[in-house]
C-alpha atoms as a PDB file:
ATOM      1  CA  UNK A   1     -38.352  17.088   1.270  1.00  0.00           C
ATOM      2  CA  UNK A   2     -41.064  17.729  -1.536  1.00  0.00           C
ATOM      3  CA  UNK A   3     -40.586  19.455  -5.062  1.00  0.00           C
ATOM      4  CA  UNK A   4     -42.333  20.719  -7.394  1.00  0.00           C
ATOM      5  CA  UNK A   5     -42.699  17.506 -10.363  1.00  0.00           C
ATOM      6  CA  UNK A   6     -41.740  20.157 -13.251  1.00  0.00           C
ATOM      7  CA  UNK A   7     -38.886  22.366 -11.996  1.00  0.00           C
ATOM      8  CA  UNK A   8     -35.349  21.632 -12.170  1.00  0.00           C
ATOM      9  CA  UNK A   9     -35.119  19.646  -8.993  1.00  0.00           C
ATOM     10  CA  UNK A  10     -38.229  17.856  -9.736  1.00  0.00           C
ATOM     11  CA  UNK A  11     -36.656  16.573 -12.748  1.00  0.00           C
ATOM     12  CA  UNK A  12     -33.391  15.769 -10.866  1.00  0.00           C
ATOM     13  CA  UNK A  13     -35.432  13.961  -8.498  1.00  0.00           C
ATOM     14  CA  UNK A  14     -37.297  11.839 -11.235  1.00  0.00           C
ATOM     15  CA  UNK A  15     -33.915  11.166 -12.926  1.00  0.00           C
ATOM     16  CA  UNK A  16     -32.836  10.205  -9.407  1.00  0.00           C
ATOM     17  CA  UNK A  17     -35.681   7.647  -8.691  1.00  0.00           C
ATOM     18  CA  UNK A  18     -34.631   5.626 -11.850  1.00  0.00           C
ATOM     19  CA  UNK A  19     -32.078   2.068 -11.651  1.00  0.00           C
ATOM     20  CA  UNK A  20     -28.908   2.226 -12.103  1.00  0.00           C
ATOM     21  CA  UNK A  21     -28.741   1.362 -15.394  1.00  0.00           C
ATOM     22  CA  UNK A  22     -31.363   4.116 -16.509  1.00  0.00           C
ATOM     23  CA  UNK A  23     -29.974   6.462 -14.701  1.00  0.00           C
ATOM     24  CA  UNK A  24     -28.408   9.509 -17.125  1.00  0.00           C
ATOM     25  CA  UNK A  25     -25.289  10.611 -15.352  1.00  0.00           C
ATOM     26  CA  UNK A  26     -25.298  13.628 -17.624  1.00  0.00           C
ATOM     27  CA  UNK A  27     -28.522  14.652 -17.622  1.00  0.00           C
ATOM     28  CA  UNK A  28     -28.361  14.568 -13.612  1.00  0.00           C
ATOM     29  CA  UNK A  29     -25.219  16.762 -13.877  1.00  0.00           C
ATOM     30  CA  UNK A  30     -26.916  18.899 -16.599  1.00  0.00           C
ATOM     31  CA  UNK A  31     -29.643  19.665 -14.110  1.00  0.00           C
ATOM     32  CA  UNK A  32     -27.511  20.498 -11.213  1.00  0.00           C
ATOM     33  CA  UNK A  33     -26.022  23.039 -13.012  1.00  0.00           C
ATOM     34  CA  UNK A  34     -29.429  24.334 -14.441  1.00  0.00           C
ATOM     35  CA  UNK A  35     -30.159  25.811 -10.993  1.00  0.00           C
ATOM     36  CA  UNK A  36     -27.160  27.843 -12.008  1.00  0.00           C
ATOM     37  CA  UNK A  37     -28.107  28.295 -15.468  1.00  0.00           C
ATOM     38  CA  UNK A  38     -32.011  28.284 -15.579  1.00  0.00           C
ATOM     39  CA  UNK A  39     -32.132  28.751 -19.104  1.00  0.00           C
ATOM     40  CA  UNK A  40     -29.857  25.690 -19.867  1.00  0.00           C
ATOM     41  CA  UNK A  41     -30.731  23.367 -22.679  1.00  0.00           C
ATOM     42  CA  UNK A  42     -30.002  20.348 -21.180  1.00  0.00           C
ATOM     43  CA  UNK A  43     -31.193  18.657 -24.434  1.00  0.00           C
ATOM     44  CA  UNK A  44     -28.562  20.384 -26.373  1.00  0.00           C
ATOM     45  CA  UNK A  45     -25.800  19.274 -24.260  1.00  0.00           C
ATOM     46  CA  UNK A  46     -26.881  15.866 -24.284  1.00  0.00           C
ATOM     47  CA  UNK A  47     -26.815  16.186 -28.121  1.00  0.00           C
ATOM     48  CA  UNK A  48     -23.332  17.299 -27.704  1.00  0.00           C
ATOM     49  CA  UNK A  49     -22.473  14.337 -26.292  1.00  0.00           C
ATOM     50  CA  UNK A  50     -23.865  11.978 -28.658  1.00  0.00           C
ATOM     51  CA  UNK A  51     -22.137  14.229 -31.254  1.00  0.00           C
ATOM     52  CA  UNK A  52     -18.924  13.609 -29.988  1.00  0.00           C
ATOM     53  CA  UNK A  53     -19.366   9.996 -29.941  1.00  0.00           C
ATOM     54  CA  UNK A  54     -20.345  10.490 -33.873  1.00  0.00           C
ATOM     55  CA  UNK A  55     -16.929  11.621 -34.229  1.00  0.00           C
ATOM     56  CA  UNK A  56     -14.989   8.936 -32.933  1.00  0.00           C
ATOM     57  CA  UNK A  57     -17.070   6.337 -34.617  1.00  0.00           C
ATOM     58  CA  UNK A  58     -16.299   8.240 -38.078  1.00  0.00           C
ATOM     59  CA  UNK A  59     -12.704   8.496 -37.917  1.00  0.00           C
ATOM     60  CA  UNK A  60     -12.422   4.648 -36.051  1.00  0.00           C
ATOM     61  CA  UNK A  61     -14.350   3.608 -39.672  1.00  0.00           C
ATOM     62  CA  UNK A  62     -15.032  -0.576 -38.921  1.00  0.00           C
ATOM     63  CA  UNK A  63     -12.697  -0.514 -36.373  1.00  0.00           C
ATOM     64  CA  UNK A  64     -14.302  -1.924 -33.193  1.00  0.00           C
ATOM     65  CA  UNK A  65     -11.368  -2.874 -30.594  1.00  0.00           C
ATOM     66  CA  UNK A  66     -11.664  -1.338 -26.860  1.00  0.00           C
ATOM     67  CA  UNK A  67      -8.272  -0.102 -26.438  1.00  0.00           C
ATOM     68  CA  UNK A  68      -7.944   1.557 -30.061  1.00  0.00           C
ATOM     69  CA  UNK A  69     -11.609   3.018 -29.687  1.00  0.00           C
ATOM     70  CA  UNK A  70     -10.519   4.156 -26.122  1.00  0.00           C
ATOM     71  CA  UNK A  71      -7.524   5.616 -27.979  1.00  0.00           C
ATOM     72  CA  UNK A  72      -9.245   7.615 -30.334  1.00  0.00           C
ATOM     73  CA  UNK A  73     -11.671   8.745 -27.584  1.00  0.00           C
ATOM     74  CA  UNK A  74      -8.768  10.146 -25.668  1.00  0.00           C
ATOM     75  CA  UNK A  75      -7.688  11.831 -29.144  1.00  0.00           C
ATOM     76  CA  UNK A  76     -10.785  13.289 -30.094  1.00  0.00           C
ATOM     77  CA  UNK A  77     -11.768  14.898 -26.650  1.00  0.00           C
ATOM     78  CA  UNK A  78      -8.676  16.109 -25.449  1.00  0.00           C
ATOM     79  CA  UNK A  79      -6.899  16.541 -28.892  1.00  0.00           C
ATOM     80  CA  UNK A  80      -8.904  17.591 -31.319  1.00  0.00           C
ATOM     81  CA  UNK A  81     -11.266  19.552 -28.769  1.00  0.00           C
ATOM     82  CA  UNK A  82      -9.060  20.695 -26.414  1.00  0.00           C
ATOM     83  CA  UNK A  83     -10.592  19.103 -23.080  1.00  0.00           C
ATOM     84  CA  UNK A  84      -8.051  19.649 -20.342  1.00  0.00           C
ATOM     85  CA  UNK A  85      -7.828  19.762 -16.394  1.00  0.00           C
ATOM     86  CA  UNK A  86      -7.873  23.353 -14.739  1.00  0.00           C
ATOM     87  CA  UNK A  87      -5.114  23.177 -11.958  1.00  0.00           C
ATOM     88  CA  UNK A  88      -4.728  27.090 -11.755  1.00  0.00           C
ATOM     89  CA  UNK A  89      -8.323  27.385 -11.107  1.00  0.00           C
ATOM     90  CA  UNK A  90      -9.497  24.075  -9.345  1.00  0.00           C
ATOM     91  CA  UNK A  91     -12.068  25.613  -7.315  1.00  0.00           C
ATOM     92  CA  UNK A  92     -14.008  28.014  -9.744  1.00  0.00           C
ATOM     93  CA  UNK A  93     -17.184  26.194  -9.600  1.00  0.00           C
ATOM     94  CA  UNK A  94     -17.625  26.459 -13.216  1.00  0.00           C
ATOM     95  CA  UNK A  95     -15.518  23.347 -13.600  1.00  0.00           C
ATOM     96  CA  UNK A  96     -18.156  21.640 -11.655  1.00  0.00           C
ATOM     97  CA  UNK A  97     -20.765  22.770 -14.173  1.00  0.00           C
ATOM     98  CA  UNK A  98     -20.747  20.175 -17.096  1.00  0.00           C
ATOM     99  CA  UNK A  99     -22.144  22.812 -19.254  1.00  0.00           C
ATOM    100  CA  UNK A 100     -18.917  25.207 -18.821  1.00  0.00           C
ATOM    101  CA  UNK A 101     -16.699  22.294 -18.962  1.00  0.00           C
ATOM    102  CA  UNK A 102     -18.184  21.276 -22.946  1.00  0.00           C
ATOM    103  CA  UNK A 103     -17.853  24.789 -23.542  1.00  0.00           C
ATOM    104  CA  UNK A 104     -14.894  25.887 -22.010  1.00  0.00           C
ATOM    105  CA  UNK A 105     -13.195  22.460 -22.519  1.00  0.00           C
ATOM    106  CA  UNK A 106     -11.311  22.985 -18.576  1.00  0.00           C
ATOM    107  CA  UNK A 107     -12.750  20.809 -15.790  1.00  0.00           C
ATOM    108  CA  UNK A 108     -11.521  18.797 -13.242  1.00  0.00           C
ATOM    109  CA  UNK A 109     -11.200  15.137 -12.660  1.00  0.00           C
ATOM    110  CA  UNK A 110     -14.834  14.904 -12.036  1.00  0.00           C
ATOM    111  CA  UNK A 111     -16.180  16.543 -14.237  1.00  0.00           C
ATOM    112  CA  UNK A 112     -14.037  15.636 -17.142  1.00  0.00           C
ATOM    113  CA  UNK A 113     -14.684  11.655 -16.289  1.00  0.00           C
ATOM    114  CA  UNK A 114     -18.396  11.822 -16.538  1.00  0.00           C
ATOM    115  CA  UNK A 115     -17.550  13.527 -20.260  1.00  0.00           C
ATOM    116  CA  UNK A 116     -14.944  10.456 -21.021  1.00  0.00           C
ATOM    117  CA  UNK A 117     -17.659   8.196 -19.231  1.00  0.00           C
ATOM    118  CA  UNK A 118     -20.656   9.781 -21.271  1.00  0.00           C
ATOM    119  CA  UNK A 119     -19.543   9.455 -24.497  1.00  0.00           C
ATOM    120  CA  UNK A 120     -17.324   6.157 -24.042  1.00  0.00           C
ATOM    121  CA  UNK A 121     -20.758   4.711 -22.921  1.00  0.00           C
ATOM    122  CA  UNK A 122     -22.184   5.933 -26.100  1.00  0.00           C
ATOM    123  CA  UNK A 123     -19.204   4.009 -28.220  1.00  0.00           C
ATOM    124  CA  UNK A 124     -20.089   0.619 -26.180  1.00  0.00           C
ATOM    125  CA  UNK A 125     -16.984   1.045 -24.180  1.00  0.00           C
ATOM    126  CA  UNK A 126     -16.380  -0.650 -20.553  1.00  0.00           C
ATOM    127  CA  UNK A 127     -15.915   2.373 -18.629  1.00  0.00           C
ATOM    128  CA  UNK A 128     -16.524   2.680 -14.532  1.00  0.00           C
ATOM    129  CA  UNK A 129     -16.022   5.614 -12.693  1.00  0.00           C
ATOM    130  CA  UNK A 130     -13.940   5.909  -9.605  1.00  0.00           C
ATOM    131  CA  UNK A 131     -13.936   7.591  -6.403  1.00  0.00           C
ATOM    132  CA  UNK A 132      -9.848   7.267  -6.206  1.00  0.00           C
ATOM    133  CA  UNK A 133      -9.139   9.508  -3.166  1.00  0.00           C
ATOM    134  CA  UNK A 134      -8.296  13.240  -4.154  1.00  0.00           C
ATOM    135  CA  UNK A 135      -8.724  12.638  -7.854  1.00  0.00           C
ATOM    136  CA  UNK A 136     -11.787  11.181  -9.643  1.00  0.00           C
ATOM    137  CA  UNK A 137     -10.255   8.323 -12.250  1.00  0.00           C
ATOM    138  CA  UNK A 138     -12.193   5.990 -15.204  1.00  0.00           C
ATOM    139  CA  UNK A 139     -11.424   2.411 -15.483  1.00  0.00           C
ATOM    140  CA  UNK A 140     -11.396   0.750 -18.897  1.00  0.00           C
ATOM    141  CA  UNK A 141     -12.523  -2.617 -17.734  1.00  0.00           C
ATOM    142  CA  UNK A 142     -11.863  -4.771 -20.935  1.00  0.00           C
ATOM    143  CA  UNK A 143     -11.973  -8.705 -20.868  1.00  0.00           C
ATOM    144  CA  UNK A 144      -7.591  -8.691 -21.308  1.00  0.00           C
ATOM    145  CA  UNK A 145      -6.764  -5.323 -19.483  1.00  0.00           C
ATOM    146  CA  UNK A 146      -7.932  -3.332 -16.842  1.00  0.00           C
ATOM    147  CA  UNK A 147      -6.703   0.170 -17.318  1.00  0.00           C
ATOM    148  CA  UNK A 148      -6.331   3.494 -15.333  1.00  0.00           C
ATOM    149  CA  UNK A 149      -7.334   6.888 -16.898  1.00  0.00           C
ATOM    150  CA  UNK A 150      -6.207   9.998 -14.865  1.00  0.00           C
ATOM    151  CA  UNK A 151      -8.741  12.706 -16.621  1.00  0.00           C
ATOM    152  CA  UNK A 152      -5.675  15.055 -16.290  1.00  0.00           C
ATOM    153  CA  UNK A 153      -3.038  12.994 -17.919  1.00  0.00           C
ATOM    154  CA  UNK A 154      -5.200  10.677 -19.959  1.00  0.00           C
ATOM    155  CA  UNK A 155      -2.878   9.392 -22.741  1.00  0.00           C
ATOM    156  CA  UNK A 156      -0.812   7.880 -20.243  1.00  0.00           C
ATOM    157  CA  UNK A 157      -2.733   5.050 -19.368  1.00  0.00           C
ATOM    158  CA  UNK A 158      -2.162   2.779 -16.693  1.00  0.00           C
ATOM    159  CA  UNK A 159      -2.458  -0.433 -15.057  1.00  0.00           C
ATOM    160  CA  UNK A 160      -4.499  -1.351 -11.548  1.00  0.00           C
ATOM    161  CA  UNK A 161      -1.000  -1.872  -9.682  1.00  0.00           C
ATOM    162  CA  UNK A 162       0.523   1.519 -10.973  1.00  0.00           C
ATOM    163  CA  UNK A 163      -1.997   2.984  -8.802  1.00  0.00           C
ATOM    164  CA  UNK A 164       0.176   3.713  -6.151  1.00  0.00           C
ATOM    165  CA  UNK A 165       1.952   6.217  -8.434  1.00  0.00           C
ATOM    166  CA  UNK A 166      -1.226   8.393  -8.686  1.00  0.00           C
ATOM    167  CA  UNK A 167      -1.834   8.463  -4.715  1.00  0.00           C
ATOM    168  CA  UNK A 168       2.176   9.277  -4.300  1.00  0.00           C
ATOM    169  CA  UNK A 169       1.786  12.096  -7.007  1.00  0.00           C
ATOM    170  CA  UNK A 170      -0.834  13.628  -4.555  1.00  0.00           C
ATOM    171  CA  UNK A 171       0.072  12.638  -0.849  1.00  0.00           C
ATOM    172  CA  UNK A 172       3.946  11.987  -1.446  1.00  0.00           C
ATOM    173  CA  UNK A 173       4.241   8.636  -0.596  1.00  0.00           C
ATOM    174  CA  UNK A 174       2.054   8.918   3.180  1.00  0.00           C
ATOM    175  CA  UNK A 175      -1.079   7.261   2.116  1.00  0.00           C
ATOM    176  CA  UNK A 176      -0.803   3.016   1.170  1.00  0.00           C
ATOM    177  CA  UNK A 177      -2.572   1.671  -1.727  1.00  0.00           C
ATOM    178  CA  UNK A 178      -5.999   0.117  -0.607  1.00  0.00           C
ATOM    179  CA  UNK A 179      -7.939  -2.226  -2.353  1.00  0.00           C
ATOM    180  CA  UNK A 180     -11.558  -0.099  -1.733  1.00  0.00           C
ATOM    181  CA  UNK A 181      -9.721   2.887  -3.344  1.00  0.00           C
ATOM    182  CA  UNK A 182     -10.392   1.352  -6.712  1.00  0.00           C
ATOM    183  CA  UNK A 183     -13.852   0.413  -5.918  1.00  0.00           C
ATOM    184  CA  UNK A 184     -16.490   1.318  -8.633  1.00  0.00           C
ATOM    185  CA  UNK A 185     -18.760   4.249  -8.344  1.00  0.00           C
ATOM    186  CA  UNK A 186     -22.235   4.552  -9.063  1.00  0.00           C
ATOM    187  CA  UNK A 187     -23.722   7.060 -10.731  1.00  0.00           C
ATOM    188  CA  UNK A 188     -25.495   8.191  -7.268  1.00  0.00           C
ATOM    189  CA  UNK A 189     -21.975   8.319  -6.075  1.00  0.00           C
ATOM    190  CA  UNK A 190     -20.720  10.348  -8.828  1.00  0.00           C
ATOM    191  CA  UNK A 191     -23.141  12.932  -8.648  1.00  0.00           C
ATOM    192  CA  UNK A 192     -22.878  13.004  -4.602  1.00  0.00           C
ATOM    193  CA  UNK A 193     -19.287  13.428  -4.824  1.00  0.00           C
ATOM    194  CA  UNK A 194     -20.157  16.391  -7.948  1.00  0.00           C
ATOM    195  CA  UNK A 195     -22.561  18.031  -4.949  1.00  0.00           C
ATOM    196  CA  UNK A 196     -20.549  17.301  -2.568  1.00  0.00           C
ATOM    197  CA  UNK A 197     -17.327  19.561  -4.461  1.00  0.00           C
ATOM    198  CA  UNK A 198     -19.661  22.137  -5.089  1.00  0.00           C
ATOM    199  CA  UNK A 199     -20.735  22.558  -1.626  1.00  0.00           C
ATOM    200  CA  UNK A 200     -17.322  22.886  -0.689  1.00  0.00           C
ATOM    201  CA  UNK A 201     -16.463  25.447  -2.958  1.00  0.00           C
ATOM    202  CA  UNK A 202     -19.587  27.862  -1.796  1.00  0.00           C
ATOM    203  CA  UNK A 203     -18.932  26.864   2.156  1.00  0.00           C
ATOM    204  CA  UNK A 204     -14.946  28.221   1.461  1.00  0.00           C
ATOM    205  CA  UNK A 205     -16.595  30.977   0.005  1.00  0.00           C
ATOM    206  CA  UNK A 206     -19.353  31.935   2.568  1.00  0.00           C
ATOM    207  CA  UNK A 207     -21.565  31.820  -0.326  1.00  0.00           C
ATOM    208  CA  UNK A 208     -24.390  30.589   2.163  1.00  0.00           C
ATOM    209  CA  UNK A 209     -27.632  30.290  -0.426  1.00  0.00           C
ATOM    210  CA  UNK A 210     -25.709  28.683  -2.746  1.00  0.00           C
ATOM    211  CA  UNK A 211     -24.429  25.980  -0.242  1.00  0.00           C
ATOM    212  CA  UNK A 212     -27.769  25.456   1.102  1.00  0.00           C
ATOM    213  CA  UNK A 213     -29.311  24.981  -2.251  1.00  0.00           C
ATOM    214  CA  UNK A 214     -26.411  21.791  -2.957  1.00  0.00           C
ATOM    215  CA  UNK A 215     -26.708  20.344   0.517  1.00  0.00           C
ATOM    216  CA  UNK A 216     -30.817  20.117   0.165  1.00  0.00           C
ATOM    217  CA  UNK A 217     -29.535  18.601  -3.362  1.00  0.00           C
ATOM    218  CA  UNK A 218     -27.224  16.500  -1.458  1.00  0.00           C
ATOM    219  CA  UNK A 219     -30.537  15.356   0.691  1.00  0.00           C
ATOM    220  CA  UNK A 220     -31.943  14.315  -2.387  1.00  0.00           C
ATOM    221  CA  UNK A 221     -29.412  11.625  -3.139  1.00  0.00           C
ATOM    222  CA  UNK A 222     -28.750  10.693   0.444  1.00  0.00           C
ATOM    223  CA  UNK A 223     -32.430  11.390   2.233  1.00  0.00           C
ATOM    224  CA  UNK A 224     -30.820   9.726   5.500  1.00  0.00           C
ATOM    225  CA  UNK A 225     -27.261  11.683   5.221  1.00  0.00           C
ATOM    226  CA  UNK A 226     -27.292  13.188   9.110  1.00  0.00           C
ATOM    227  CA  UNK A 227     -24.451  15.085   8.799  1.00  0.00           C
ATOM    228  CA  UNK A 228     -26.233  17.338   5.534  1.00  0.00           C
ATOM    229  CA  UNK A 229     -29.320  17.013   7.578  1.00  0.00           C
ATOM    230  CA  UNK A 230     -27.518  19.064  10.311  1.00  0.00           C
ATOM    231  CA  UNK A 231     -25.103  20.954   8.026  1.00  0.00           C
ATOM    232  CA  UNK A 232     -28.179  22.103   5.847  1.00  0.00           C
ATOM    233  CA  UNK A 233     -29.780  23.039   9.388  1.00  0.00           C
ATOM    234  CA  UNK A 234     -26.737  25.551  10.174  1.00  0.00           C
ATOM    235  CA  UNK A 235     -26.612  27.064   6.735  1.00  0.00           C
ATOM    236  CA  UNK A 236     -30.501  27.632   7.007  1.00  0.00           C
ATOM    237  CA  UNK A 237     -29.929  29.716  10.403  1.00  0.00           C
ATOM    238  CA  UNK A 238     -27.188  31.713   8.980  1.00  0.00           C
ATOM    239  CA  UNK A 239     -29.356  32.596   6.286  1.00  0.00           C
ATOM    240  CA  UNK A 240     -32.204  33.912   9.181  1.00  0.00           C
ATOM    241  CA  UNK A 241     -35.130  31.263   8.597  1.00  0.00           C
ATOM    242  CA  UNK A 242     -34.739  30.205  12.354  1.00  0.00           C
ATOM    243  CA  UNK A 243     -37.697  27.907  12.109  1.00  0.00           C
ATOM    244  CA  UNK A 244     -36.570  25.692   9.462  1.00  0.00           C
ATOM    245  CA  UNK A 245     -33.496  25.399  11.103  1.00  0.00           C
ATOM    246  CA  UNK A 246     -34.839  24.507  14.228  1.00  0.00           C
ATOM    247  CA  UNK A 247     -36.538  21.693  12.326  1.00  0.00           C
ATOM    248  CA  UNK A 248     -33.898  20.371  10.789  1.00  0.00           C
ATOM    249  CA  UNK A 249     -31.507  20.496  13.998  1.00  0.00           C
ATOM    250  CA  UNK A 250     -34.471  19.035  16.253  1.00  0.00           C
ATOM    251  CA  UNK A 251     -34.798  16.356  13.590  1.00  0.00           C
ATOM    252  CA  UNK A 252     -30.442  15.721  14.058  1.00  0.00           C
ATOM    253  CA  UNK A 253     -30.537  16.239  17.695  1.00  0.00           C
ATOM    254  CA  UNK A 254     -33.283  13.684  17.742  1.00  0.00           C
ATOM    255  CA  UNK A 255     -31.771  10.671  15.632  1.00  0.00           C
ATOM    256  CA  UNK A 256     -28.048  11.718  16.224  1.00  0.00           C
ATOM    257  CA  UNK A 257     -28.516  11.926  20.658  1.00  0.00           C
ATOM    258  CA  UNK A 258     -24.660  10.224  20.556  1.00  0.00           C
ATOM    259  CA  UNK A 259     -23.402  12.453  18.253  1.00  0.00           C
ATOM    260  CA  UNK A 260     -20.052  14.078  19.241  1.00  0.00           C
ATOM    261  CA  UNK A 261     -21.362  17.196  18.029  1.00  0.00           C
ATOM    262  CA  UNK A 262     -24.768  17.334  20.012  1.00  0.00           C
ATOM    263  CA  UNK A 263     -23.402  20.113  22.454  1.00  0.00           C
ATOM    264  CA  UNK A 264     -22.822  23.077  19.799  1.00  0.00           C
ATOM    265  CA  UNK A 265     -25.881  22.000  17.946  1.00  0.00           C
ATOM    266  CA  UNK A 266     -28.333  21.843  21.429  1.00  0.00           C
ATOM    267  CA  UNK A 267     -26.243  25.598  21.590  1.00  0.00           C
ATOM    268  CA  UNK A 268     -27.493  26.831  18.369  1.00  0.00           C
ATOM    269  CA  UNK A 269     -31.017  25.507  18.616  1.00  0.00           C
ATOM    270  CA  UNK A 270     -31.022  27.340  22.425  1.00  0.00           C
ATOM    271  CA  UNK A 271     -29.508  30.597  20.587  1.00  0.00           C
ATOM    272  CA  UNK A 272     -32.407  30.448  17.612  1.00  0.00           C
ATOM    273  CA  UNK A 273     -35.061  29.699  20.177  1.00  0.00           C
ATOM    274  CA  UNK A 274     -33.990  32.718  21.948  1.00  0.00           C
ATOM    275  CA  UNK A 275     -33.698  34.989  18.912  1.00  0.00           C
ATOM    276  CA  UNK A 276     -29.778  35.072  18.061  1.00  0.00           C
ATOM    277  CA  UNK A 277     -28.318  33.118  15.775  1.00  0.00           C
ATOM    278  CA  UNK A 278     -26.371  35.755  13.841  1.00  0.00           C
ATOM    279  CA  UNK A 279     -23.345  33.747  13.479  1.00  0.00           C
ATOM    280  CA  UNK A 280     -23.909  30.189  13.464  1.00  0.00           C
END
């Protein structure tokens, strides 16, 4: 899937393409929420990020150790500029929008660790994202501690083994502790899992453009993902461009044959070859 070098996906795409380490976390979720916000100034936001690291350097003065510095981090986002989750309203995709999350300071989990990550990065902390099932977490990975940051309780901090208390607060007690929960995410991951909410949200929602425009995002980070190559297929035939849809599900049919799905997709194609596909 080809895109223009110079729009917004372009530049996602070029961010994309770079290692690991050069990879800008923010500035890829910046530019997923430009297609929401054409006019954003993803430069700006970046700034504010670097700005807020400014701030804790200025009130930690010489001090330099990774637990006080993560302390004063915690202080200055949530504190002083009144970061917090947004339970009532977990699924207005504005939380997934880093933009509205620096400027209306509510977010959730996901979006408010890639702020805690972003900046902490910026102060020379050892932070590491985590795709913790249900809620996104940060790990302070020090040389004496390894510490647990729940985005929407951060000041209590806690240790690798207390992480049975977070999945308990969520599934009450029926899910066991496993040691790939508290695996480290990349930055590919985070923003997968970032599409991959925001997708949700618009699918819930029947917002059908909207879902189609994340999963061909979601291609972009996962170019062999054959579930979003047949999920972007559907969405493309509910939205009436039968031929790209027809495409897309040949392509799935063809490299998926064992699929267990292959029946209601060879259905579709047969109704969008025949003209009626009103309600894929």
């Amino acid at each position: 899937m080809s895109v223009p070098a110079h729009s917004t996906r372009g530049l996602l795409a070029e961010e994309l393409s770079k290692s690991e380490r050069d990879l800008g976390l923010a500035r890829c979720a910046l530019l997923v929420a430009k297609e929401e916000y054409a006019q954003l100034p993803v430069e700006r936001y970046l700034a504010r990020l670097d700005q807020l690291a400014e701030e804790v350097k200025d009130r930690l003065a010489t001090e330099t150790a990774g637990p006080v510095v993560l302390q004063e981090l915690i202080r200055t986002l949530y504190d002083r500029h009144g970061l917090r989750g947004n339970p009532e309203a977990y699924y207005d995709p504005r939380n997934s929008f880093l933009n509205d999350v620096l400027d209306r300071g509510l977010g959730i989990p996901l979006t408010l660790s890639i702020i805690l990550l972003e900046v902490g990065w910026r102060l020379g902390l050892p932070l590491e994202g985590i795709n913790f099932p249900h809620h996104f977490l940060v790990r302070y990975n020090g040389v004496a501690q390894r510490l647990l940051i729940d985005p929407f309780d951060p000041e209590k901090l806690r240790f690798e083994d207390q992480a049975q208390e977070l999945l308990d607060n969520h599934y009450g007690g029926m899910v066991r502790m496993r040691k790939d929960f508290l695996r480290t995410a990349s930055k590919r991951e985070i923003i997968l899992r970032l599409l991959t909410n925001l997708k949700g949200i618009y699918a819930n929602a029947r917002d059908d453009v909207r879902a189609l425009a994340v999963s061909e995002r979601v291609l972009m980070v996962r170019p062999g993902a054959l579930d979003e190559l047949r999920d972007s297929g559907v969405l493309l035939a509910r939205l009436g461009r039968s031929d790209e849809a027809l495409e897309r599900l040949g392509r799935y049919l063809t490299l998926a044959p064992e699929a267990e799905d292959v029946d209601q997709v060879r259905s579709l194609v047969e109704e969008l070859e025949g003209g009626d596909a009103k309600d894929a």
